[in-house]
mmCIF file of C-alpha atoms in Angstrom:
data_model
loop_
_atom_site.group_PDB
_atom_site.id
_atom_site.type_symbol
_atom_site.label_atom_id
_atom_site.label_comp_id
_atom_site.label_asym_id
_atom_site.label_seq_id
_atom_site.Cartn_x
_atom_site.Cartn_y
_atom_site.Cartn_z
ATOM 1 C CA MET A 6 -43.559 -2.849 -5.109
ATOM 2 C CA THR A 7 -46.456 -4.872 -6.508
ATOM 3 C CA ASP A 8 -46.167 -8.105 -8.464
ATOM 4 C CA ASP A 9 -47.908 -6.382 -11.376
ATOM 5 C CA ILE A 10 -45.129 -3.840 -11.713
ATOM 6 C CA VAL A 11 -42.524 -6.604 -11.575
ATOM 7 C CA GLN A 12 -44.394 -8.539 -14.274
ATOM 8 C CA GLN A 13 -44.676 -5.452 -16.459
ATOM 9 C CA ALA A 14 -40.967 -4.780 -16.049
ATOM 10 C CA ILE A 15 -40.200 -8.399 -16.983
ATOM 11 C CA GLN A 16 -42.237 -7.859 -20.159
ATOM 12 C CA GLY A 17 -40.155 -4.803 -21.016
ATOM 13 C CA ASP A 18 -42.370 -1.976 -19.777
ATOM 14 C CA GLU A 19 -40.106 1.026 -19.215
ATOM 15 C CA ARG A 20 -42.464 2.800 -16.830
ATOM 16 C CA ALA A 21 -42.415 -0.269 -14.622
ATOM 17 C CA PHE A 22 -38.621 -0.192 -14.772
ATOM 18 C CA GLU A 23 -38.698 3.439 -13.684
ATOM 19 C CA SER A 24 -40.897 2.488 -10.717
ATOM 20 C CA ILE A 25 -38.367 -0.125 -9.708
ATOM 21 C CA TYR A 26 -35.619 2.482 -10.010
ATOM 22 C CA ARG A 27 -37.508 4.911 -7.776
ATOM 23 C CA GLU A 28 -38.192 2.218 -5.216
ATOM 24 C CA TYR A 29 -34.670 0.848 -4.944
ATOM 25 C CA PHE A 30 -32.402 3.773 -5.786
ATOM 26 C CA GLY A 31 -32.040 4.757 -2.132
ATOM 27 C CA PHE A 32 -30.901 1.344 -1.034
ATOM 28 C CA VAL A 33 -28.554 0.812 -3.980
ATOM 29 C CA PHE A 34 -26.933 4.216 -3.730
ATOM 30 C CA ASN A 35 -26.486 4.245 0.036
ATOM 31 C CA VAL A 36 -25.051 0.736 0.200
ATOM 32 C CA ALA A 37 -22.666 1.505 -2.653
ATOM 33 C CA PHE A 38 -21.649 4.793 -1.044
ATOM 34 C CA ARG A 39 -20.934 3.168 2.323
ATOM 35 C CA ILE A 40 -18.828 0.488 0.678
ATOM 36 C CA VAL A 41 -16.754 2.632 -1.679
ATOM 37 C CA SER A 42 -17.064 5.934 0.242
ATOM 38 C CA LYS A 43 -17.088 8.260 -2.781
ATOM 39 C CA ARG A 44 -20.209 9.716 -4.277
ATOM 40 C CA GLU A 45 -19.012 9.583 -7.900
ATOM 41 C CA GLU A 46 -18.057 5.942 -7.526
ATOM 42 C CA ALA A 47 -21.355 5.143 -5.855
ATOM 43 C CA GLU A 48 -23.136 6.769 -8.812
ATOM 44 C CA GLU A 49 -21.169 4.582 -11.219
ATOM 45 C CA ILE A 50 -22.095 1.484 -9.239
ATOM 46 C CA CYS A 51 -25.738 2.566 -9.209
ATOM 47 C CA GLN A 52 -25.699 2.960 -12.953
ATOM 48 C CA GLU A 53 -24.164 -0.486 -13.381
ATOM 49 C CA VAL A 54 -26.656 -2.081 -10.992
ATOM 50 C CA PHE A 55 -29.716 -0.674 -12.749
ATOM 51 C CA MET A 56 -28.317 -1.440 -16.199
ATOM 52 C CA THR A 57 -27.882 -5.037 -15.034
ATOM 53 C CA VAL A 58 -31.451 -5.028 -13.746
ATOM 54 C CA TYR A 59 -32.663 -3.589 -17.072
ATOM 55 C CA ARG A 60 -30.779 -6.192 -19.112
ATOM 56 C CA LYS A 61 -31.559 -9.216 -16.963
ATOM 57 C CA ILE A 62 -35.043 -8.575 -15.678
ATOM 58 C CA SER A 63 -36.594 -10.445 -18.612
ATOM 59 C CA ALA A 64 -34.791 -13.562 -17.310
ATOM 60 C CA PHE A 65 -35.806 -12.929 -13.688
ATOM 61 C CA ARG A 66 -37.767 -16.034 -12.611
ATOM 62 C CA GLN A 67 -39.009 -14.675 -9.268
ATOM 63 C CA GLN A 68 -37.441 -17.571 -7.350
ATOM 64 C CA SER A 69 -36.204 -14.960 -4.907
ATOM 65 C CA SER A 70 -37.908 -11.648 -4.272
ATOM 66 C CA LEU A 71 -37.055 -8.715 -6.511
ATOM 67 C CA LYS A 72 -35.710 -6.958 -3.426
ATOM 68 C CA THR A 73 -33.230 -9.746 -2.636
ATOM 69 C CA TRP A 74 -32.261 -9.993 -6.304
ATOM 70 C CA ILE A 75 -31.507 -6.265 -6.541
ATOM 71 C CA TYR A 76 -29.704 -6.291 -3.189
ATOM 72 C CA ARG A 77 -27.530 -9.141 -4.441
ATOM 73 C CA ILE A 78 -26.680 -7.338 -7.663
ATOM 74 C CA THR A 79 -25.840 -4.231 -5.650
ATOM 75 C CA ILE A 80 -23.481 -6.033 -3.311
ATOM 76 C CA ASN A 81 -21.802 -7.905 -6.168
ATOM 77 C CA CYS A 82 -21.263 -4.715 -8.160
ATOM 78 C CA ALA A 83 -20.040 -2.744 -5.149
ATOM 79 C CA LEU A 84 -17.628 -5.441 -4.008
ATOM 80 C CA LYS A 85 -16.331 -6.005 -7.518
ATOM 81 C CA TYR A 86 -15.828 -2.279 -7.973
ATOM 82 C CA SER A 87 -14.151 -1.943 -4.612
ATOM 83 C CA GLN A 88 -11.795 -4.851 -5.236
ATOM 84 C CA LYS A 89 -10.991 -3.518 -8.688
ATOM 85 C CA LYS A 90 -10.100 -0.146 -7.335
ATOM 86 C CA SER A 91 -8.300 -1.732 -4.355
ATOM 87 C CA LYS A 92 -8.930 1.378 -2.393
ATOM 88 C CA GLN A 93 -8.884 1.648 1.337
ATOM 89 C CA ILE A 94 -11.469 4.016 2.696
ATOM 90 C CA LYS A 95 -9.350 4.567 5.784
ATOM 91 C CA GLY A 96 -9.108 8.274 6.408
ATOM 92 C CA VAL A 97 -10.873 9.187 3.194
ATOM 93 C CA VAL A 98 -13.938 11.122 4.120
ATOM 94 C CA GLU A 99 -16.237 12.731 1.659
ATOM 95 C CA TYR A 100 -19.281 14.732 2.513
ATOM 96 C CA ASP A 101 -22.343 15.450 0.571
ATOM 97 C CA GLU A 102 -22.543 19.122 1.419
ATOM 98 C CA THR A 103 -26.028 19.732 0.170
ATOM 99 C CA ASN A 104 -28.048 16.798 1.313
ATOM 100 C CA PRO A 105 -31.601 17.796 0.324
ATOM 101 C CA ILE A 106 -33.247 15.585 2.902
ATOM 102 C CA ALA A 107 -31.248 16.870 5.808
ATOM 103 C CA ALA A 108 -29.790 20.299 5.623
ATOM 104 C CA PRO A 109 -32.031 23.329 5.195
ATOM 105 C CA MET A 110 -34.419 22.836 8.107
ATOM 106 C CA LYS A 111 -31.840 21.911 10.678
ATOM 107 C CA ASP A 112 -29.938 24.275 12.868
ATOM 108 C CA ILE A 113 -26.189 24.555 12.842
ATOM 109 C CA ARG A 114 -25.689 22.390 15.933
ATOM 110 C CA ASP A 115 -27.538 19.503 14.319
ATOM 111 C CA ARG A 116 -25.535 19.827 11.137
ATOM 112 C CA ILE A 117 -22.276 19.779 13.034
ATOM 113 C CA ASP A 118 -23.370 16.723 14.967
ATOM 114 C CA GLU A 119 -24.426 15.062 11.756
ATOM 115 C CA GLU A 120 -21.079 15.735 10.108
ATOM 116 C CA GLU A 121 -19.211 14.537 13.162
ATOM 117 C CA ASN A 122 -21.265 11.362 13.093
ATOM 118 C CA GLU A 123 -20.445 10.873 9.410
ATOM 119 C CA LYS A 124 -16.754 11.126 10.252
ATOM 120 C CA VAL A 125 -17.170 8.475 12.924
ATOM 121 C CA ILE A 126 -19.015 6.173 10.512
ATOM 122 C CA HIS A 127 -16.325 6.532 7.869
ATOM 123 C CA LYS A 128 -13.632 5.847 10.398
ATOM 124 C CA LEU A 129 -15.382 2.787 11.777
ATOM 125 C CA LEU A 130 -16.212 1.329 8.374
ATOM 126 C CA GLY A 131 -12.729 2.076 7.116
ATOM 127 C CA HIS A 132 -11.338 -0.039 9.926
ATOM 128 C CA LEU A 133 -13.208 -3.156 8.778
ATOM 129 C CA TYR A 134 -12.529 -5.823 6.190
ATOM 130 C CA LEU A 135 -14.700 -5.571 3.115
ATOM 131 C CA GLU A 136 -16.963 -8.515 4.017
ATOM 132 C CA GLN A 137 -17.407 -7.246 7.590
ATOM 133 C CA ARG A 138 -18.159 -3.757 6.299
ATOM 134 C CA THR A 139 -20.768 -5.171 3.933
ATOM 135 C CA CYS A 140 -22.570 -6.979 6.775
ATOM 136 C CA ILE A 141 -22.494 -3.915 9.023
ATOM 137 C CA VAL A 142 -23.815 -1.659 6.259
ATOM 138 C CA LEU A 143 -26.650 -4.080 5.506
ATOM 139 C CA ARG A 144 -27.519 -4.633 9.150
ATOM 140 C CA SER A 145 -26.831 -1.376 10.976
ATOM 141 C CA ILE A 146 -27.509 1.177 8.229
ATOM 142 C CA GLN A 147 -30.031 -0.567 5.973
ATOM 143 C CA GLY A 148 -31.689 -2.577 8.727
ATOM 144 C CA LEU A 149 -31.730 -5.975 7.021
ATOM 145 C CA SER A 150 -32.296 -9.016 9.233
ATOM 146 C CA TYR A 151 -29.633 -11.720 9.495
ATOM 147 C CA LYS A 152 -31.771 -13.925 7.249
ATOM 148 C CA GLU A 153 -32.036 -11.228 4.580
ATOM 149 C CA ILE A 154 -28.279 -10.617 4.708
ATOM 150 C CA ALA A 155 -27.620 -14.360 4.414
ATOM 151 C CA ASP A 156 -29.950 -14.585 1.386
ATOM 152 C CA THR A 157 -28.435 -11.532 -0.244
ATOM 153 C CA LEU A 158 -24.840 -12.646 0.201
ATOM 154 C CA ARG A 159 -25.669 -16.355 -0.235
ATOM 155 C CA ILE A 160 -23.835 -17.305 2.933
ATOM 156 C CA PRO A 161 -24.988 -19.233 6.037
ATOM 157 C CA ILE A 162 -26.700 -17.180 8.713
ATOM 158 C CA ASN A 163 -23.995 -18.089 11.225
ATOM 159 C CA THR A 164 -21.380 -16.610 8.895
ATOM 160 C CA VAL A 165 -23.357 -13.374 8.954
ATOM 161 C CA ARG A 166 -23.433 -13.571 12.737
ATOM 162 C CA SER A 167 -19.681 -14.168 13.051
ATOM 163 C CA ARG A 168 -18.817 -11.388 10.573
ATOM 164 C CA ILE A 169 -20.958 -8.928 12.524
ATOM 165 C CA LYS A 170 -19.424 -10.057 15.793
ATOM 166 C CA ARG A 171 -15.871 -9.646 14.503
ATOM 167 C CA ALA A 172 -16.719 -6.299 12.962
ATOM 168 C CA ARG A 173 -18.067 -5.030 16.283
ATOM 169 C CA GLU A 174 -15.083 -6.385 18.166
ATOM 170 C CA ALA A 175 -12.829 -4.502 15.755
ATOM 171 C CA MET A 176 -14.844 -1.319 16.249
ATOM 172 C CA LEU A 177 -14.651 -1.676 20.029
ATOM 173 C CA ALA A 178 -10.895 -2.227 19.816
ATOM 174 C CA LEU A 179 -10.599 0.944 17.749
ATOM 175 C CA ARG A 180 -12.624 2.809 20.317
ATOM 176 C CA ARG A 181 -10.403 1.579 23.147
ATOM 177 C CA GLU A 182 -7.251 2.572 21.230
ATOM 178 C CA ALA A 183 -8.500 6.036 20.355
ATOM 179 C CA ALA A 184 -9.622 8.634 22.798
ATOM 180 C CA PRO A 185 -13.447 8.794 22.870
ATOM 181 C CA HIS A 186 -13.572 12.283 21.350
ATOM 182 C CA GLU A 187 -11.589 11.077 18.340
ATOM 183 C CA LEU A 188 -14.335 8.688 17.362
ATOM 184 C CA MET B 21 -24.411 -18.434 30.764
ATOM 185 C CA ASN B 22 -21.062 -16.923 31.759
ATOM 186 C CA CYS B 23 -19.905 -13.378 30.993
ATOM 187 C CA LYS B 24 -18.079 -14.393 27.800
ATOM 188 C CA GLU B 25 -21.191 -16.016 26.347
ATOM 189 C CA ILE B 26 -23.296 -13.049 27.412
ATOM 190 C CA GLN B 27 -20.945 -10.594 25.713
ATOM 191 C CA GLU B 28 -20.924 -12.654 22.504
ATOM 192 C CA LEU B 29 -24.711 -12.574 22.475
ATOM 193 C CA ILE B 30 -24.702 -8.831 23.150
ATOM 194 C CA LEU B 31 -22.447 -8.192 20.142
ATOM 195 C CA THR B 32 -24.756 -10.013 17.770
ATOM 196 C CA ASP B 33 -28.310 -11.114 18.451
ATOM 197 C CA TYR B 34 -29.073 -8.835 21.396
ATOM 198 C CA LEU B 35 -27.907 -5.576 19.801
ATOM 199 C CA ASP B 36 -29.668 -6.521 16.568
ATOM 200 C CA GLY B 37 -32.929 -7.605 18.193
ATOM 201 C CA GLU B 38 -32.609 -11.153 16.875
ATOM 202 C CA ILE B 39 -32.355 -12.884 20.244
ATOM 203 C CA HIS B 40 -34.967 -15.490 21.274
ATOM 204 C CA GLN B 41 -37.265 -14.528 24.114
ATOM 205 C CA GLY B 42 -35.947 -17.221 26.464
ATOM 206 C CA LYS B 43 -32.326 -16.157 26.047
ATOM 207 C CA LYS B 44 -33.291 -12.527 26.229
ATOM 208 C CA GLY B 45 -34.742 -13.030 29.726
ATOM 209 C CA LEU B 46 -31.605 -14.829 30.889
ATOM 210 C CA LEU B 47 -29.338 -12.185 29.397
ATOM 211 C CA GLU B 48 -31.227 -9.268 30.905
ATOM 212 C CA SER B 49 -31.294 -10.806 34.341
ATOM 213 C CA HIS B 50 -27.509 -11.310 34.021
ATOM 214 C CA LEU B 51 -27.061 -7.670 32.991
ATOM 215 C CA ALA B 52 -29.035 -6.557 36.029
ATOM 216 C CA SER B 53 -26.571 -8.284 38.313
ATOM 217 C CA CYS B 54 -23.236 -8.002 36.424
ATOM 218 C CA ARG B 55 -21.660 -4.578 36.251
ATOM 219 C CA ASP B 56 -18.932 -5.525 33.741
ATOM 220 C CA CYS B 57 -21.402 -6.955 31.259
ATOM 221 C CA LYS B 58 -23.687 -3.952 31.678
ATOM 222 C CA GLU B 59 -20.792 -1.595 30.921
ATOM 223 C CA PHE B 60 -19.809 -3.736 27.954
ATOM 224 C CA PHE B 61 -23.352 -3.536 26.603
ATOM 225 C CA VAL B 62 -23.502 0.269 26.941
ATOM 226 C CA LEU B 63 -20.116 0.717 25.254
ATOM 227 C CA ALA B 64 -20.984 -1.699 22.449
ATOM 228 C CA GLN B 65 -24.267 0.041 21.778
ATOM 229 C CA GLN B 66 -22.743 3.523 21.802
ATOM 230 C CA THR B 67 -19.785 2.542 19.631
ATOM 231 C CA THR B 68 -21.077 -0.001 17.160
ATOM 232 C CA VAL B 69 -24.781 0.693 16.742
ATOM 233 C CA GLU B 70 -25.790 4.274 17.504
ATOM 234 C CA PRO B 71 -23.540 6.040 14.965
ATOM 235 C CA PHE B 72 -25.058 3.930 12.169
ATOM 236 C CA MET B 73 -28.612 4.574 13.342
ATOM 237 C CA LYS B 74 -27.987 8.282 12.757
ATOM 238 C CA ALA B 75 -26.307 7.757 9.370
ATOM 239 C CA LYS B 76 -27.390 10.159 6.639
ATOM 240 C CA LYS B 77 -29.422 8.794 3.767
ATOM 241 C CA TYR B 78 -28.225 10.181 0.482
ATOM 242 C CA ASP B 79 -30.671 10.854 -2.274
ATOM 243 C CA ARG B 80 -29.111 13.626 -4.269
ATOM 244 C CA SER B 81 -27.838 11.560 -7.181
ATOM 245 C CA ARG B 82 -31.196 10.060 -8.124
ATOM 246 C CA ALA B 83 -31.822 12.377 -11.113
ATOM 247 C CA VAL B 84 -28.192 12.334 -12.273
ATOM 248 C CA VAL B 85 -28.015 8.546 -12.378
ATOM 249 C CA TRP B 86 -31.428 8.285 -14.024
ATOM 250 C CA ALA B 87 -30.347 10.625 -16.836
ATOM 251 C CA ARG B 88 -27.215 8.520 -17.425
ATOM 252 C CA LEU B 89 -29.259 5.339 -17.366
ATOM 253 C CA GLN B 90 -31.612 6.685 -19.996
ATOM 254 C CA GLU B 91 -28.622 7.468 -22.182
ATOM 255 C CA ASP B 92 -27.178 3.977 -21.713
ATOM 256 C CA ILE B 93 -30.516 2.354 -22.464
ATOM 257 C CA GLN B 94 -30.885 4.348 -25.678
ATOM 258 C CA ASN B 95 -27.367 3.377 -26.743
ATOM 259 C CA GLU B 96 -28.067 -0.243 -25.968
ATOM 260 C CA LYS B 97 -31.238 -0.184 -28.012
ATOM 261 C CA LYS B 98 -29.223 1.006 -31.005
ATOM 262 C CA ASP B 99 -26.987 -2.025 -30.643
ATOM 263 C CA THR B 100 -29.800 -4.573 -30.501
ATOM 264 C CA PRO B 101 -30.213 -7.015 -33.457
ATOM 265 C CA GLU B 102 -33.491 -5.353 -34.484
ATOM 266 C CA CYS B 103 -31.682 -2.081 -35.053
ATOM 267 C CA GLN B 104 -28.787 -3.731 -36.804
ATOM 268 C CA GLN B 105 -31.138 -5.277 -39.369
ATOM 269 C CA GLU B 106 -31.736 -1.802 -40.710
ATOM 270 C CA PHE B 107 -28.234 -1.855 -42.179
ATOM 271 C CA GLY B 108 -29.439 -4.619 -44.493
ATOM 272 C CA LEU B 109 -27.330 -6.606 -46.930
ATOM 273 C CA ILE B 110 -23.921 -5.164 -46.076
ATOM 274 C CA GLU B 111 -24.175 -6.165 -42.462
ATOM 275 C CA ARG B 112 -25.454 -9.609 -43.350
ATOM 276 C CA TRP B 113 -22.562 -10.194 -45.787
ATOM 277 C CA LYS B 114 -20.131 -9.023 -43.167
ATOM 278 C CA LYS B 115 -21.510 -11.626 -40.817
ATOM 279 C CA ILE B 116 -21.150 -14.331 -43.469
ATOM 280 C CA ILE B 117 -17.637 -13.371 -44.569
ATOM 281 C CA PHE B 118 -16.013 -12.427 -41.281
ATOM 282 C CA PHE B 119 -15.795 -15.195 -38.745
ATOM 283 C CA PRO B 120 -15.368 -14.370 -35.123
ATOM 284 C CA GLU B 121 -11.730 -14.373 -34.088
ATOM 285 C CA PRO B 122 -11.700 -17.672 -32.136
ATOM 286 C CA VAL B 123 -13.150 -19.547 -35.112
ATOM 287 C CA PHE B 124 -10.440 -18.156 -37.358
ATOM 288 C CA VAL B 125 -7.677 -19.060 -34.922
ATOM 289 C CA TRP B 126 -8.945 -22.608 -34.454
ATOM 290 C CA GLY B 127 -9.294 -23.015 -38.216
ATOM 291 C CA VAL B 128 -5.683 -22.040 -38.799
ATOM 292 C CA PHE B 129 -4.574 -24.344 -36.014
ATOM 293 C CA ALA B 130 -6.505 -27.267 -37.501
ATOM 294 C CA VAL B 131 -4.964 -26.684 -40.961
ATOM 295 C CA LEU B 132 -1.469 -26.583 -39.423
ATOM 296 C CA VAL B 133 -2.063 -29.847 -37.579
ATOM 297 C CA VAL B 134 -3.290 -31.570 -40.753
ATOM 298 C CA LEU B 135 -0.275 -30.279 -42.728
ATOM 299 C CA PHE B 136 2.097 -31.496 -40.042
ATOM 300 C CA PHE B 137 0.659 -35.011 -40.127
ATOM 301 C CA LEU B 138 0.687 -35.147 -43.913
ATOM 302 C CA LEU B 139 4.342 -34.082 -44.071
ATOM 303 C CA SER B 140 5.466 -36.423 -41.327
ATOM 304 C CA ALA B 141 3.593 -39.354 -42.922
ATOM 305 C CA SER B 142 5.176 -38.766 -46.330
ATOM 306 C CA VAL B 143 8.686 -38.756 -44.847
ATOM 307 C CA LYS B 144 8.208 -41.871 -42.770
ATOM 308 C CA GLN B 145 6.132 -44.128 -45.075
ATOM 309 C CA PRO B 146 7.609 -47.657 -44.724
ATOM 310 C CA TYR B 147 7.454 -48.725 -48.393
ATOM 311 C CA LEU B 148 9.333 -45.606 -49.419
ATOM 312 C CA VAL B 149 11.980 -46.353 -46.874
ATOM 313 C CA ASN B 150 12.382 -49.928 -48.172
ATOM 314 C CA GLN B 151 12.642 -48.695 -51.738
ATOM 315 C CA ASN B 152 15.351 -46.257 -50.763
ATOM 316 C CA GLN B 153 17.190 -48.957 -48.878
ATOM 317 C CA GLY B 154 17.013 -51.282 -51.907
ATOM 318 C CA GLN B 155 18.445 -48.612 -54.188
ATOM 319 C CA ASP B 156 21.222 -47.918 -51.734
ATOM 320 C CA GLN B 157 22.075 -51.582 -51.456
ATOM 321 C CA ASN B 158 22.307 -52.044 -55.241
ATOM 322 C CA GLN B 159 24.613 -49.087 -55.475
ATOM 323 C CA ILE B 160 26.778 -50.538 -52.704
ATOM 324 C CA LYS B 161 26.872 -53.911 -54.448
ATOM 325 C CA GLN B 162 28.228 -52.304 -57.611
ATOM 326 C CA GLU B 163 30.867 -50.466 -55.703
ATOM 327 C CA VAL B 164 31.817 -53.627 -53.876
ATOM 328 C CA LEU B 165 32.199 -55.521 -57.115
ATOM 329 C CA VAL B 166 34.541 -52.912 -58.469
ATOM 330 C CA ALA B 167 36.451 -52.764 -55.247
ATOM 331 C CA SER B 168 36.730 -56.525 -54.984
ATOM 332 C CA LYS B 169 38.418 -56.640 -58.310
ATOM 333 C CA GLU B 170 41.009 -54.214 -57.138
ATOM 334 C CA THR B 171 41.739 -55.566 -53.653
ATOM 335 C CA ALA B 172 41.090 -59.142 -52.692
ATOM 336 C CA ASP B 173 41.947 -58.432 -49.057
ATOM 337 C CA GLN B 174 38.715 -56.580 -48.548
ATOM 338 C CA ASP B 175 36.543 -59.601 -49.383
ATOM 339 C CA GLU B 176 36.396 -60.997 -45.923
ATOM 340 C CA TYR B 177 35.405 -57.633 -44.576
ATOM 341 C CA LEU B 178 32.685 -57.283 -47.194
ATOM 342 C CA ALA B 179 31.287 -60.699 -46.404
ATOM 343 C CA TYR B 180 31.137 -59.661 -42.779
ATOM 344 C CA TYR B 181 29.619 -56.276 -43.656
ATOM 345 C CA PHE B 182 26.618 -57.661 -45.523
ATOM 346 C CA ASN B 183 24.256 -60.075 -43.907
ATOM 347 C CA GLU B 184 23.390 -63.520 -45.183
ATOM 348 C CA GLU B 185 20.304 -62.503 -47.095
ATOM 349 C CA ASP B 186 22.119 -59.792 -48.925
ATOM 350 C CA THR B 187 25.076 -62.001 -49.893
ATOM 351 C CA THR B 188 22.822 -64.345 -51.932
ATOM 352 C CA ASP B 189 22.588 -61.701 -54.634
ATOM 353 C CA TYR B 190 26.124 -60.485 -55.059
ATOM 354 C CA GLY B 191 28.058 -63.425 -53.641
ATOM 355 C CA THR B 192 27.981 -65.327 -56.893
ATOM 356 C CA SER B 193 29.907 -62.799 -58.892
ATOM 357 C CA VAL B 194 32.522 -62.462 -56.192
ATOM 358 C CA GLU B 195 32.969 -66.215 -55.944
ATOM 359 C CA GLN B 196 33.115 -66.470 -59.708
ATOM 360 C CA TYR B 197 35.892 -63.971 -59.709
ATOM 361 C CA PHE B 198 37.977 -66.122 -57.378
ATOM 362 C CA LEU B 199 37.063 -69.384 -59.079
#
């Protein structure tokens, strides 16, 4: 994402806004989906995030990077939505049956493994508190560094570290409770 | 570093590749010699990291959400002030005549407060109170005069009832009656 595109978007250029959408949709959607666990809800969050970006980008002062700004909006929207719904994702598993990136080229064994892995992820994430889940999603699925997570969530880096540690301890405890094949 | 410290580092910085080189060397040499910590590391990696590395990336909703966004943006454009100006005079008069709700509520509240103070001030004005007291006292004096003519035994009581200032006015007629 070049500075020119960001500048054009700030000045109201809709093509530039579309470029931003294409660049960040994947992150926004996947983070939202992992936090709320339902595709329809993740779509709603996505819509809200990009409408916020559309409305507020003219006031974006580039004090933080566009990436961090959009990440922050995403997390805020997803957490707000999740708290509003007060839903637990424990045991609620939803699959995107026709994932265009994954499915057609893979053999059946791979698809089964993939679906099993999705079940495990849902179970693990469902076992965590919302703030722990957010840190794990940002770190382990989206690959953000501790610094990027701290900037996005506006929390100290050691808080990120302790949330990740507690989340992993909780996941290990779940693993020890359950038989290995159940996870 | 002891095993507890090693395992704390494994759960955070080591698994996430954020560990400093110096500590990394220490940790790895510990892992080479400590079976428990090595097992802990393998379990932690298998349980808390690997499933997420293989997580699916969803992309299917991109077009759906974009279509909805376009719709929302168009609707929002209709609601912008530039579009509203097209409605012309009617809209402008509406804006002039109809105040936003909070303004209306505060206006009513302010009027009620002013009315309350006006009413309370008119009831409690001191000069009005004195006037009323004066009228009452004159009426009482008349009644006392009549009464004193009828029953002389009440005179002492009346003298006690009214204070010294008040007796200067009506005392004369009472005394005259007895004289």
